[in-house]
Amino acid sequence: MVVNMEALDSETIKLKVDKNRISGDYMTLFIRKTGDDRFEPFVSPTESASGFEKFIVQDCILSLASEKTDWTTLEMQVKGQLQGYSETTIKRAISNLTQSGKLLKIKRGEYEIAGAESKVEATLNLVRR
């Protein structure tokens, strides 16, 4: 992986992934210094996003396990768009979660959140009790 770092000013840093064999996701992240050794995501005036949105959407998708385990792409997109995220960012988040095994593709357009109890497991657990 190759990440280039550019200081935009004394408080702001731009991190740009220029080479990545693992996921092929070439992203740019902006961070701003908020204290000694502390940084926060920052949206540059020349950009529309900080670059961290995909990770926030991934956390949002994984938190859906508290509602149910099986989700369609459309359902996840609606949840993400209600929180202000673009369809593209949501699709990238779904793709990355699937690649990492945190989201299991059941069939086209349907997913199960890994680690969450599936409907089959829930039924078996009820029968065992």
Tab-separated table of C-alpha atoms in Angstrom:
chain	number	residue	atom	x	y	z
A	1	MET	CA	0.000	0.000	0.000
A	2	VAL	CA	1.240	3.475	-0.829
A	3	VAL	CA	-0.250	6.473	0.974
A	4	ASN	CA	0.897	9.988	0.159
A	5	MET	CA	0.610	12.609	2.873
A	6	GLU	CA	0.262	16.288	2.048
A	7	ALA	CA	0.051	19.117	4.559
A	8	LEU	CA	-2.619	21.495	3.263
A	9	ASP	CA	-1.846	23.963	6.057
A	10	SER	CA	-0.430	23.818	9.593
A	11	GLU	CA	-3.619	22.121	10.882
A	12	THR	CA	-4.874	20.004	7.947
A	13	ILE	CA	-3.489	16.823	6.357
A	14	LYS	CA	-4.552	15.058	3.177
A	15	LEU	CA	-3.875	11.308	2.999
A	16	LYS	CA	-4.234	9.825	-0.491
A	17	VAL	CA	-4.023	6.097	-1.190
A	18	ASP	CA	-2.186	5.780	-4.507
A	19	LYS	CA	-1.548	2.032	-4.507
A	20	ASN	CA	-3.478	-0.703	-2.759
A	21	ARG	CA	-3.306	-4.360	-3.745
A	22	ILE	CA	-5.695	-5.533	-1.056
A	23	SER	CA	-8.988	-3.887	-1.995
A	24	GLY	CA	-8.152	-1.623	-4.910
A	25	ASP	CA	-9.993	1.182	-3.109
A	26	TYR	CA	-8.115	4.405	-3.874
A	27	MET	CA	-9.408	6.908	-1.386
A	28	THR	CA	-8.475	10.302	-0.059
A	29	LEU	CA	-8.875	11.140	3.634
A	30	PHE	CA	-8.735	14.589	5.173
A	31	ILE	CA	-7.933	15.114	8.848
A	32	ARG	CA	-7.495	18.253	10.926
A	33	LYS	CA	-5.490	18.659	14.118
A	34	THR	CA	-7.696	19.338	17.147
A	35	GLY	CA	-5.109	19.184	19.908
A	36	ASP	CA	-1.849	17.516	20.857
A	37	ASP	CA	-1.727	14.267	18.853
A	38	ARG	CA	-5.500	14.460	18.200
A	39	PHE	CA	-7.163	14.632	14.800
A	40	GLU	CA	-10.714	14.577	13.444
A	41	PRO	CA	-12.183	13.965	9.985
A	42	PHE	CA	-12.341	17.161	7.954
A	43	VAL	CA	-14.193	18.122	4.765
A	44	SER	CA	-11.909	20.192	2.578
A	45	PRO	CA	-13.518	23.221	0.861
A	46	THR	CA	-12.532	21.660	-2.487
A	47	GLU	CA	-14.149	18.280	-1.668
A	48	SER	CA	-17.648	17.069	-0.817
A	49	ALA	CA	-16.620	14.536	1.845
A	50	SER	CA	-13.879	13.748	4.378
A	51	GLY	CA	-13.326	10.205	3.050
A	52	PHE	CA	-14.362	8.600	6.335
A	53	GLU	CA	-18.028	8.312	5.377
A	54	LYS	CA	-17.636	4.749	4.078
A	55	PHE	CA	-16.421	3.601	7.500
A	56	ILE	CA	-19.256	5.399	9.266
A	57	VAL	CA	-21.765	3.754	6.893
A	58	GLN	CA	-20.142	0.354	7.568
A	59	ASP	CA	-20.725	0.855	11.298
A	60	CYS	CA	-24.305	1.946	10.554
A	61	ILE	CA	-24.926	-1.242	8.526
A	62	LEU	CA	-23.452	-3.483	11.229
A	63	SER	CA	-25.619	-1.770	13.857
A	64	LEU	CA	-28.706	-2.873	11.890
A	65	ALA	CA	-28.198	-6.352	13.401
A	66	SER	CA	-30.060	-5.118	16.470
A	67	GLU	CA	-33.222	-4.805	14.335
A	68	LYS	CA	-32.899	-7.996	12.275
A	69	THR	CA	-30.174	-10.112	10.658
A	70	ASP	CA	-31.262	-10.357	7.014
A	71	TRP	CA	-31.213	-7.193	4.905
A	72	THR	CA	-31.638	-6.429	1.215
A	73	THR	CA	-29.417	-3.953	-0.588
A	74	LEU	CA	-32.395	-1.632	-0.988
A	75	GLU	CA	-33.207	-1.713	2.740
A	76	MET	CA	-29.605	-0.872	3.648
A	77	GLN	CA	-29.559	1.933	1.071
A	78	VAL	CA	-32.754	3.451	2.443
A	79	LYS	CA	-31.378	3.358	6.018
A	80	GLY	CA	-28.113	4.970	4.880
A	81	GLN	CA	-29.780	7.604	2.724
A	82	LEU	CA	-32.040	8.584	5.635
A	83	GLN	CA	-28.823	9.452	7.473
A	84	GLY	CA	-27.574	11.528	4.526
A	85	TYR	CA	-25.168	9.132	2.795
A	86	SER	CA	-24.991	8.693	-0.964
A	87	GLU	CA	-25.979	5.495	-2.747
A	88	THR	CA	-22.396	5.099	-4.005
A	89	THR	CA	-20.923	5.306	-0.493
A	90	ILE	CA	-23.463	2.777	0.788
A	91	LYS	CA	-22.676	0.346	-2.057
A	92	ARG	CA	-18.932	0.679	-1.345
A	93	ALA	CA	-19.565	0.019	2.348
A	94	ILE	CA	-21.637	-3.093	1.528
A	95	SER	CA	-18.924	-4.333	-0.822
A	96	ASN	CA	-16.154	-3.827	1.764
A	97	LEU	CA	-18.172	-5.509	4.529
A	98	THR	CA	-18.818	-8.474	2.224
A	99	GLN	CA	-15.118	-8.735	1.319
A	100	SER	CA	-14.159	-8.683	5.004
A	101	GLY	CA	-16.739	-11.358	5.886
A	102	LYS	CA	-18.752	-9.097	8.193
A	103	LEU	CA	-21.681	-9.191	5.780
A	104	LEU	CA	-22.609	-12.538	4.243
A	105	LYS	CA	-24.202	-12.587	0.812
A	106	ILE	CA	-27.165	-14.994	0.955
A	107	LYS	CA	-28.172	-14.432	-2.663
A	108	ARG	CA	-28.222	-11.562	-5.108
A	109	GLY	CA	-29.270	-8.433	-3.248
A	110	GLU	CA	-29.753	-10.190	0.106
A	111	TYR	CA	-27.293	-10.211	2.980
A	112	GLU	CA	-26.953	-11.469	6.528
A	113	ILE	CA	-24.968	-9.531	9.101
A	114	ALA	CA	-22.223	-11.906	10.293
A	115	GLY	CA	-22.206	-12.643	13.986
A	116	ALA	CA	-25.893	-11.883	14.249
A	117	GLU	CA	-28.132	-14.839	14.913
A	118	SER	CA	-29.831	-15.958	11.695
A	119	LYS	CA	-33.525	-16.894	11.450
A	120	VAL	CA	-32.607	-20.588	11.207
A	121	GLU	CA	-30.379	-20.389	14.310
A	122	ALA	CA	-33.079	-18.485	16.209
A	123	THR	CA	-35.662	-21.150	15.349
A	124	LEU	CA	-33.306	-23.943	16.410
A	125	ASN	CA	-32.591	-22.174	19.697
A	126	LEU	CA	-36.320	-21.819	20.398
A	127	VAL	CA	-36.880	-25.523	19.652
A	128	ARG	CA	-34.002	-26.505	21.966
A	129	ARG	CA	-35.429	-24.474	24.858
